[in-house]
Tab-separated table of C-alpha atoms in Angstrom:
chain	number	residue	atom	x	y	z
A	1	MET	CA	-3.165	-160.727	-157.202
A	2	GLU	CA	-2.590	-163.724	-155.417
A	3	ASN	CA	-1.771	-165.780	-159.017
A	4	THR	CA	0.503	-162.692	-160.222
A	5	ILE	CA	2.625	-163.183	-157.026
A	6	LEU	CA	2.796	-166.938	-157.140
A	7	LEU	CA	3.607	-166.697	-161.323
A	8	VAL	CA	6.730	-163.937	-160.831
A	9	ALA	CA	7.789	-166.208	-157.537
A	10	MET	CA	8.098	-169.352	-160.195
A	11	GLY	CA	9.553	-167.396	-162.494
A	12	PHE	CA	12.649	-165.543	-160.594
A	13	LEU	CA	12.437	-169.328	-159.129
A	14	SER	CA	13.976	-170.747	-162.820
A	15	VAL	CA	16.120	-168.144	-163.217
A	16	THR	CA	17.525	-169.263	-159.955
A	17	ILE	CA	17.656	-172.729	-160.872
A	18	PHE	CA	19.387	-171.825	-164.325
A	19	PHE	CA	22.258	-170.601	-162.468
A	20	CYS	CA	22.542	-173.349	-160.579
A	21	LEU	CA	22.902	-175.355	-163.388
A	22	VAL	CA	25.437	-172.846	-164.955
A	23	ARG	CA	27.520	-173.542	-161.862
A	24	ALA	CA	26.833	-176.975	-162.194
A	25	ILE	CA	28.065	-177.572	-165.303
A	26	LEU	CA	30.957	-175.044	-164.558
A	27	GLY	CA	32.313	-176.392	-161.346
A	28	PRO	CA	35.955	-177.125	-161.467
A	29	ARG	CA	35.463	-179.831	-159.190
A	30	MET	CA	32.996	-182.618	-158.350
A	31	THR	CA	31.750	-181.369	-154.877
A	32	ASP	CA	31.014	-177.752	-156.582
A	33	ARG	CA	28.767	-179.404	-158.630
A	34	LEU	CA	27.020	-181.544	-155.996
A	35	VAL	CA	26.272	-178.001	-153.835
A	36	ALA	CA	24.608	-177.024	-157.281
A	37	VAL	CA	22.421	-180.029	-157.411
A	38	ASN	CA	21.350	-180.074	-153.824
A	39	ILE	CA	20.181	-176.457	-154.113
A	40	ILE	CA	18.687	-177.204	-157.475
A	41	SER	CA	16.625	-180.467	-156.015
A	42	ILE	CA	15.483	-178.030	-152.868
A	43	GLU	CA	13.919	-175.173	-155.354
A	44	GLY	CA	12.804	-178.397	-157.331
A	45	VAL	CA	10.635	-178.740	-154.352
A	46	VAL	CA	10.019	-175.290	-153.754
A	47	LEU	CA	8.722	-174.548	-157.362
A	48	ILE	CA	6.376	-177.696	-156.989
A	49	LEU	CA	4.952	-176.072	-153.562
A	50	LEU	CA	4.398	-172.485	-155.539
A	51	PHE	CA	2.886	-174.181	-158.716
A	52	GLY	CA	0.586	-176.564	-156.456
A	53	ALA	CA	-0.255	-173.344	-154.410
A	54	TYR	CA	-0.779	-171.684	-158.467
A	55	LEU	CA	-3.173	-174.131	-159.170
A	56	HIS	CA	-5.427	-175.265	-155.648
A	57	ASP	CA	-4.061	-178.324	-155.518
A	58	ASN	CA	-3.292	-179.806	-152.657
A	59	GLN	CA	-2.119	-183.320	-153.985
A	60	PHE	CA	1.478	-181.277	-155.316
A	61	MET	CA	2.256	-180.856	-151.178
A	62	ASP	CA	2.453	-185.112	-150.864
A	63	ILE	CA	4.720	-184.821	-154.526
A	64	ALA	CA	7.251	-182.204	-152.782
A	65	LEU	CA	7.162	-185.003	-149.519
A	66	VAL	CA	8.394	-187.658	-151.822
A	67	TYR	CA	10.465	-185.254	-153.863
A	68	THR	CA	12.042	-184.141	-150.986
A	69	LEU	CA	13.000	-187.787	-149.755
A	70	LEU	CA	14.086	-188.781	-153.534
A	71	SER	CA	16.529	-185.322	-153.877
A	72	PHE	CA	18.313	-186.054	-150.703
A	73	LEU	CA	18.471	-189.983	-151.725
A	74	ALA	CA	19.926	-188.885	-154.687
A	75	VAL	CA	22.807	-186.578	-152.731
A	76	VAL	CA	23.603	-189.068	-151.119
A	77	CYS	CA	24.063	-192.014	-153.070
A	78	LEU	CA	26.547	-189.687	-155.013
A	79	ALA	CA	28.302	-188.683	-151.922
A	80	ARG	CA	28.749	-192.600	-150.751
A	81	ASN	CA	30.041	-193.486	-154.707
A	82	MET	CA	32.365	-190.716	-154.176
A	83	LEU	CA	33.589	-191.446	-150.842
A	84	ALA	CA	34.329	-195.013	-152.138
A	85	ARG	CA	36.217	-193.865	-154.941
A	86	ALA	CA	38.745	-192.354	-153.028
A	87	ALA	CA	39.117	-194.367	-150.887
A	88	LYS	CA	39.737	-197.073	-153.476
A	89	LYS	CA	42.033	-194.650	-155.159
A	90	GLU	CA	43.957	-194.084	-152.324
A	91	LYS	CA	44.974	-197.371	-150.973
A	92	GLU	CA	45.884	-198.466	-154.921
A	93	GLY	CA	48.264	-195.121	-154.496
A	94	THR	CA	50.045	-196.205	-151.210
A	95	HIS	CA	50.326	-199.552	-152.650
A	96	GLY	CA	51.721	-198.252	-155.745
A	97	THR	CA	54.496	-196.198	-153.977
A	98	VAL	CA	55.288	-199.174	-151.359
B	1	MET	CA	-8.658	-164.532	-149.104
B	2	GLY	CA	-8.646	-161.685	-146.328
B	3	GLN	CA	-6.108	-158.855	-147.533
B	4	PHE	CA	-3.905	-160.122	-144.395
B	5	ARG	CA	-3.436	-163.404	-144.729
B	6	LEU	CA	-2.171	-162.242	-148.728
B	7	ILE	CA	-0.093	-159.761	-147.801
B	8	ALA	CA	1.664	-161.641	-145.036
B	9	GLY	CA	1.776	-165.058	-147.211
B	10	THR	CA	3.569	-162.898	-149.798
B	11	VAL	CA	5.963	-161.072	-147.545
B	12	PHE	CA	7.125	-164.608	-146.211
B	13	ILE	CA	7.467	-165.905	-149.723
B	14	VAL	CA	9.481	-163.037	-151.238
B	15	ALA	CA	11.810	-163.202	-148.209
B	16	GLY	CA	12.528	-166.793	-149.108
B	17	LEU	CA	12.956	-166.446	-152.805
B	18	PHE	CA	15.508	-163.337	-151.517
B	19	ILE	CA	17.441	-166.131	-149.607
B	20	PHE	CA	17.872	-168.387	-152.780
B	21	GLY	CA	18.895	-165.234	-154.596
B	22	VAL	CA	21.432	-164.979	-152.216
B	23	ALA	CA	22.378	-168.564	-151.584
B	24	VAL	CA	22.851	-168.584	-155.741
B	25	MET	CA	25.001	-165.325	-155.638
B	26	GLY	CA	27.208	-166.713	-153.168
B	27	LEU	CA	27.612	-169.700	-155.673
B	28	PHE	CA	29.226	-167.539	-157.584
B	29	ARG	CA	31.303	-164.723	-155.444
B	30	LEU	CA	32.611	-167.351	-153.572
B	31	ARG	CA	35.725	-169.334	-154.859
B	32	TYR	CA	36.141	-172.411	-152.630
B	33	VAL	CA	33.943	-175.299	-152.033
B	34	LEU	CA	34.051	-175.294	-148.470
B	35	ASN	CA	32.561	-171.682	-147.803
B	36	ARG	CA	30.112	-172.386	-150.851
B	37	VAL	CA	28.663	-175.275	-148.577
B	38	HIS	CA	27.737	-172.720	-145.788
B	39	VAL	CA	26.077	-170.470	-148.193
B	40	ALA	CA	24.019	-173.594	-149.614
B	41	ALA	CA	23.418	-175.125	-146.582
B	42	LYS	CA	22.199	-172.253	-144.384
B	43	CYS	CA	20.184	-170.371	-147.032
B	44	ASP	CA	18.459	-173.289	-148.212
B	45	SER	CA	16.982	-174.553	-144.778
B	46	LEU	CA	16.012	-170.885	-143.956
B	47	ALA	CA	14.356	-170.236	-147.158
B	48	ILE	CA	12.335	-173.421	-147.527
B	49	MET	CA	10.459	-172.249	-143.839
B	50	LEU	CA	9.808	-168.761	-145.066
B	51	VAL	CA	8.511	-170.073	-148.151
B	52	CYS	CA	6.066	-172.666	-146.621
B	53	ILE	CA	5.305	-170.469	-143.917
B	54	GLY	CA	4.381	-168.248	-147.046
B	55	LEU	CA	2.209	-170.991	-148.502
B	56	MET	CA	0.765	-171.767	-144.940
B	57	PHE	CA	-0.882	-168.182	-144.757
B	58	TYR	CA	-2.068	-168.905	-148.526
B	59	ALA	CA	-3.484	-172.168	-148.087
B	60	GLY	CA	-4.881	-171.896	-144.379
B	61	ASP	CA	-6.502	-175.559	-144.247
B	62	PRO	CA	-4.635	-177.075	-141.447
B	63	GLY	CA	-4.088	-180.321	-143.537
B	64	SER	CA	-1.996	-178.558	-146.078
B	65	ILE	CA	-0.272	-176.568	-142.791
B	66	LEU	CA	0.646	-180.096	-141.362
B	67	LYS	CA	1.959	-181.133	-144.323
B	68	LEU	CA	4.087	-178.155	-144.914
B	69	LEU	CA	5.285	-178.224	-141.691
B	70	LEU	CA	6.549	-181.848	-142.307
B	71	ILE	CA	8.366	-181.003	-145.128
B	72	THR	CA	10.214	-178.304	-143.627
B	73	ALA	CA	11.256	-180.579	-140.858
B	74	PHE	CA	12.376	-183.005	-143.433
B	75	VAL	CA	14.863	-181.044	-145.416
B	76	TRP	CA	15.945	-179.492	-141.983
B	77	LEU	CA	16.541	-183.334	-140.653
B	78	ALA	CA	18.881	-183.869	-144.457
B	79	ASN	CA	20.001	-180.636	-145.363
B	80	PRO	CA	22.452	-180.874	-142.630
B	81	VAL	CA	23.433	-184.407	-143.652
B	82	ALA	CA	23.940	-184.188	-147.254
B	83	SER	CA	26.632	-180.719	-146.569
B	84	HIS	CA	28.230	-182.974	-144.004
B	85	LEU	CA	28.962	-185.757	-146.948
B	86	ILE	CA	30.413	-183.122	-149.463
B	87	CYS	CA	32.374	-181.693	-146.302
B	88	LYS	CA	33.483	-185.103	-146.070
B	89	ILE	CA	34.479	-185.645	-149.411
B	90	GLU	CA	36.115	-182.397	-150.024
B	91	VAL	CA	38.246	-182.717	-146.805
B	92	GLU	CA	39.179	-186.742	-147.933
B	93	THR	CA	40.182	-185.282	-151.782
B	94	ASN	CA	41.186	-182.245	-151.940
B	95	ASP	CA	44.856	-181.921	-152.258
B	96	HIS	CA	45.418	-177.981	-151.617
B	97	LEU	CA	43.449	-177.885	-148.464
B	98	GLU	CA	45.528	-175.660	-146.908
B	99	ASP	CA	45.714	-172.833	-149.389
B	100	GLU	CA	42.324	-172.567	-148.938
B	101	CYS	CA	42.131	-172.616	-144.781
B	102	GLU	CA	43.985	-172.849	-141.498
B	103	VAL	CA	43.590	-176.554	-140.525
B	104	GLU	CA	44.333	-177.178	-136.749
B	105	GLU	CA	43.743	-180.458	-136.440
B	106	LEU	CA	42.468	-183.017	-139.425
B	107	PRO	CA	40.579	-185.815	-138.682
C	1	MET	CA	5.648	-194.161	-131.633
C	2	PRO	CA	2.073	-195.975	-132.985
C	3	ILE	CA	0.085	-193.012	-132.589
C	4	LEU	CA	2.747	-191.165	-134.381
C	5	LEU	CA	2.629	-193.162	-137.214
C	6	PHE	CA	-1.586	-193.043	-137.262
C	7	ALA	CA	-1.134	-189.247	-137.478
C	8	LEU	CA	1.031	-189.414	-140.222
C	9	TRP	CA	-1.503	-192.175	-142.017
C	10	LEU	CA	-4.556	-189.617	-141.460
C	11	LEU	CA	-2.301	-186.742	-142.390
C	12	PHE	CA	-1.797	-188.221	-146.097
C	13	HIS	CA	-5.496	-189.160	-146.450
C	14	GLU	CA	-6.996	-186.258	-145.285
C	15	ARG	CA	-9.926	-187.745	-144.676
C	16	LEU	CA	-11.770	-189.892	-141.717
C	17	THR	CA	-13.401	-193.039	-142.996
C	18	ILE	CA	-13.824	-196.409	-142.076
C	19	ASP	CA	-11.579	-197.896	-144.697
C	20	VAL	CA	-8.959	-195.400	-143.929
C	21	ILE	CA	-8.845	-196.104	-140.663
C	22	ILE	CA	-8.775	-200.247	-140.886
C	23	THR	CA	-5.918	-200.080	-143.293
C	24	GLY	CA	-4.048	-197.577	-141.203
C	25	VAL	CA	-4.601	-199.879	-138.485
C	26	ILE	CA	-3.060	-202.556	-139.746
C	27	ALA	CA	-0.259	-200.788	-141.406
C	28	VAL	CA	0.453	-199.499	-138.042
C	29	ALA	CA	0.634	-202.991	-136.567
C	30	LEU	CA	3.293	-204.242	-139.122
C	31	VAL	CA	5.198	-201.435	-138.663
C	32	THR	CA	5.355	-201.787	-134.834
C	33	LEU	CA	5.955	-205.079	-134.833
C	34	PHE	CA	8.815	-204.685	-137.463
C	35	LEU	CA	10.607	-202.236	-135.459
C	36	ARG	CA	9.944	-204.360	-132.203
C	37	ALA	CA	11.369	-207.100	-133.931
C	38	PHE	CA	14.566	-205.601	-135.534
C	39	ALA	CA	15.118	-201.659	-134.191
C	40	GLY	CA	14.623	-202.640	-130.298
C	41	TRP	CA	11.665	-200.368	-130.256
C	42	SER	CA	9.741	-200.492	-126.893
C	43	VAL	CA	7.277	-198.718	-124.657
C	44	GLN	CA	9.531	-198.315	-121.958
C	45	ARG	CA	11.633	-196.182	-124.482
C	46	ASP	CA	8.608	-194.660	-126.210
C	47	MET	CA	7.989	-193.423	-122.544
C	48	GLN	CA	11.079	-192.066	-122.067
C	49	PHE	CA	11.239	-189.902	-125.348
C	50	ALA	CA	8.211	-188.765	-124.813
C	51	SER	CA	9.140	-187.241	-120.977
C	52	ARG	CA	11.653	-184.962	-122.925
C	53	ALA	CA	9.490	-183.737	-125.231
C	54	LEU	CA	9.290	-180.500	-124.078
C	55	ALA	CA	13.125	-180.003	-123.485
C	56	PHE	CA	13.087	-181.169	-127.437
C	57	LEU	CA	10.527	-178.289	-128.250
C	58	LEU	CA	12.490	-175.640	-126.405
C	59	PHE	CA	15.432	-176.800	-128.368
C	60	VAL	CA	13.739	-176.492	-131.645
C	61	ILE	CA	12.964	-173.202	-130.841
C	62	ARG	CA	16.121	-171.858	-129.807
C	63	LEU	CA	17.729	-173.520	-133.177
C	64	ILE	CA	15.211	-172.002	-134.949
C	65	TRP	CA	16.651	-168.433	-133.409
C	66	GLU	CA	20.160	-169.589	-134.104
C	67	VAL	CA	19.251	-170.361	-137.566
C	68	LEU	CA	18.023	-166.733	-138.302
C	69	LYS	CA	21.330	-165.367	-136.869
C	70	ALA	CA	23.287	-167.650	-139.043
C	71	ASN	CA	21.426	-166.678	-142.144
C	72	ILE	CA	21.999	-162.793	-141.412
C	73	ASN	CA	25.640	-163.199	-140.712
C	74	VAL	CA	25.659	-165.464	-143.733
C	75	ILE	CA	23.817	-162.740	-146.029
C	76	GLY	CA	26.086	-160.221	-144.913
C	77	ILE	CA	28.922	-161.914	-145.709
C	78	VAL	CA	28.022	-162.881	-149.375
C	79	LEU	CA	26.407	-159.806	-150.223
C	80	SER	CA	29.853	-157.343	-148.681
C	81	ASP	CA	31.979	-156.504	-152.141
C	82	GLU	CA	35.056	-158.667	-151.828
C	83	PRO	CA	33.889	-161.227	-149.761
C	84	GLU	CA	36.659	-163.455	-149.757
C	85	ARG	CA	39.075	-161.381	-148.346
C	86	LYS	CA	36.948	-160.347	-145.673
C	87	ILE	CA	36.799	-164.091	-144.129
C	88	ASN	CA	39.189	-166.359	-142.691
C	89	PRO	CA	38.047	-169.792	-142.993
C	90	VAL	CA	39.397	-172.832	-140.846
C	91	ILE	CA	38.761	-175.853	-139.446
C	92	VAL	CA	38.964	-177.054	-135.799
C	93	ARG	CA	38.564	-179.257	-133.054
C	94	HIS	CA	35.749	-179.540	-130.791
C	95	LYS	CA	35.499	-181.995	-127.845
C	96	THR	CA	32.226	-182.821	-126.629
C	97	GLY	CA	30.549	-183.839	-124.035
C	98	LEU	CA	27.660	-185.848	-125.177
C	99	ARG	CA	27.508	-189.791	-124.981
C	100	THR	CA	24.460	-191.495	-127.222
C	101	SER	CA	24.980	-190.725	-131.007
C	102	ILE	CA	21.476	-189.371	-131.029
C	103	GLY	CA	22.940	-186.491	-129.026
C	104	ARG	CA	25.802	-186.644	-131.098
C	105	VAL	CA	23.975	-186.357	-134.173
C	106	ALA	CA	21.630	-183.801	-132.810
C	107	LEU	CA	24.630	-181.576	-131.724
C	108	ALA	CA	26.376	-181.953	-135.573
C	109	ASN	CA	23.138	-181.535	-137.517
C	110	SER	CA	22.433	-178.248	-135.103
C	111	ILE	CA	26.316	-176.963	-135.674
C	112	THR	CA	25.890	-177.153	-139.828
C	113	LEU	CA	22.878	-175.277	-139.311
C	114	THR	CA	23.812	-172.123	-136.663
C	115	PRO	CA	26.368	-169.221	-137.412
C	116	GLY	CA	29.252	-170.160	-140.043
C	117	THR	CA	29.933	-173.646	-139.079
C	118	VAL	CA	29.520	-176.706	-140.653
C	119	THR	CA	30.615	-180.249	-139.409
C	120	VAL	CA	32.960	-182.568	-140.853
C	121	ASP	CA	33.821	-185.353	-139.497
C	122	VAL	CA	32.264	-186.794	-136.010
C	123	GLY	CA	34.792	-188.770	-134.033
C	124	ASP	CA	34.413	-190.581	-130.609
C	125	ASP	CA	34.588	-187.679	-128.426
C	126	CYS	CA	34.786	-184.726	-130.837
C	127	VAL	CA	33.421	-183.156	-134.102
C	128	TYR	CA	35.826	-181.323	-136.380
C	129	VAL	CA	34.152	-178.171	-137.310
C	130	HIS	CA	35.114	-176.040	-140.300
C	131	ALA	CA	34.019	-172.277	-139.662
C	132	LEU	CA	33.308	-169.495	-142.424
C	133	ASP	CA	34.858	-166.972	-139.604
C	134	VAL	CA	37.265	-167.772	-136.930
C	135	ARG	CA	34.991	-164.880	-135.131
C	136	SER	CA	32.320	-167.603	-135.434
C	137	CYS	CA	33.962	-170.525	-134.060
C	138	GLU	CA	34.289	-168.703	-130.718
C	139	GLY	CA	30.969	-168.880	-129.583
C	140	LEU	CA	31.360	-172.857	-130.302
C	141	ASP	CA	32.779	-173.150	-126.505
C	142	ASN	CA	29.864	-172.961	-124.579
C	143	ASN	CA	27.014	-172.524	-127.099
C	144	PRO	CA	23.299	-172.565	-125.266
C	145	LEU	CA	21.827	-175.824	-127.410
C	146	GLU	CA	24.979	-178.358	-126.519
C	147	LYS	CA	23.888	-177.214	-122.984
C	148	GLN	CA	20.303	-178.259	-123.641
C	149	LEU	CA	21.552	-181.436	-125.343
C	150	GLU	CA	23.317	-183.033	-122.815
C	151	ASN	CA	20.642	-181.657	-119.852
C	152	MET	CA	18.376	-183.989	-122.241
C	153	GLU	CA	20.476	-186.686	-122.233
C	154	ARG	CA	21.314	-186.196	-118.429
C	155	GLY	CA	17.058	-186.761	-118.294
C	156	LEU	CA	17.549	-190.251	-120.073
């Protein structure tokens, strides 16, 4: 009973991750993609946790914890990179007009 | 495993998955990025809390419960920061911001 | 702080044997020395934080309640038909009396987590907030969370 519930939950999560991926590919702006990637990473954490419960293995919780840290870092790095790029572009633009 | 723990855990996990589904629906139904960030930021933080509570009922031993609490706390700390950065980028790079929302005052 | 770090170490190991305790004590001592040298850690500051632990716990409970309300709100908006036509997004400037940086960070995070509002930028004495709906930023002006944070700061 418990295993069936967990399997169905994992299947549902996989479907939502697929739709997030569609959004990440379609997204007209870069920030759309970042939002989608953020959701995908959190759903990935939940997927790892559910899989750990399905296998009755406590080690998966450590993996999920580290994955949370890494996914957060990934989003922050991408965001900082894009901010720096935007600032650079703005500087060049004003320089060009002046 | 007791019947009560099974039912309680299932209820919480199904609620969390429902909220994840709403978050993904919101990604498709809302058109502007700043509105999408709302759905992503809020639904994710509540959904991960609900799923973690459900898994606490399933697992039952104190080590796992504390670890799940730690994961929830970390996501609650990190998720607002990520969505805040996304908003900042959007405000700084979008040229047509006034079409999407009323701007009272900009940083 | 060292006690918390040691508890975290034991939590990651999930067993209590002599080798885990010895390596844990060494690691915690190293991290504490590092914090004292580079991050300004001291016993007095730990005591100050500990004295406000209860207020912080109340704040967290209140925050969870607000997050629940926020989610019901956002889910209602998403599931209604034609969601973009009903809402009226706006960016506003919100003045805050919080002085310490930790207080402002906590305020920004809790604003992002509560009904229909996301922090866009944090200034010296104000935060810029994007609200999903004009109605949701009316509650921003006297929200109980900010009062609780101010009380916590006064105890500092």
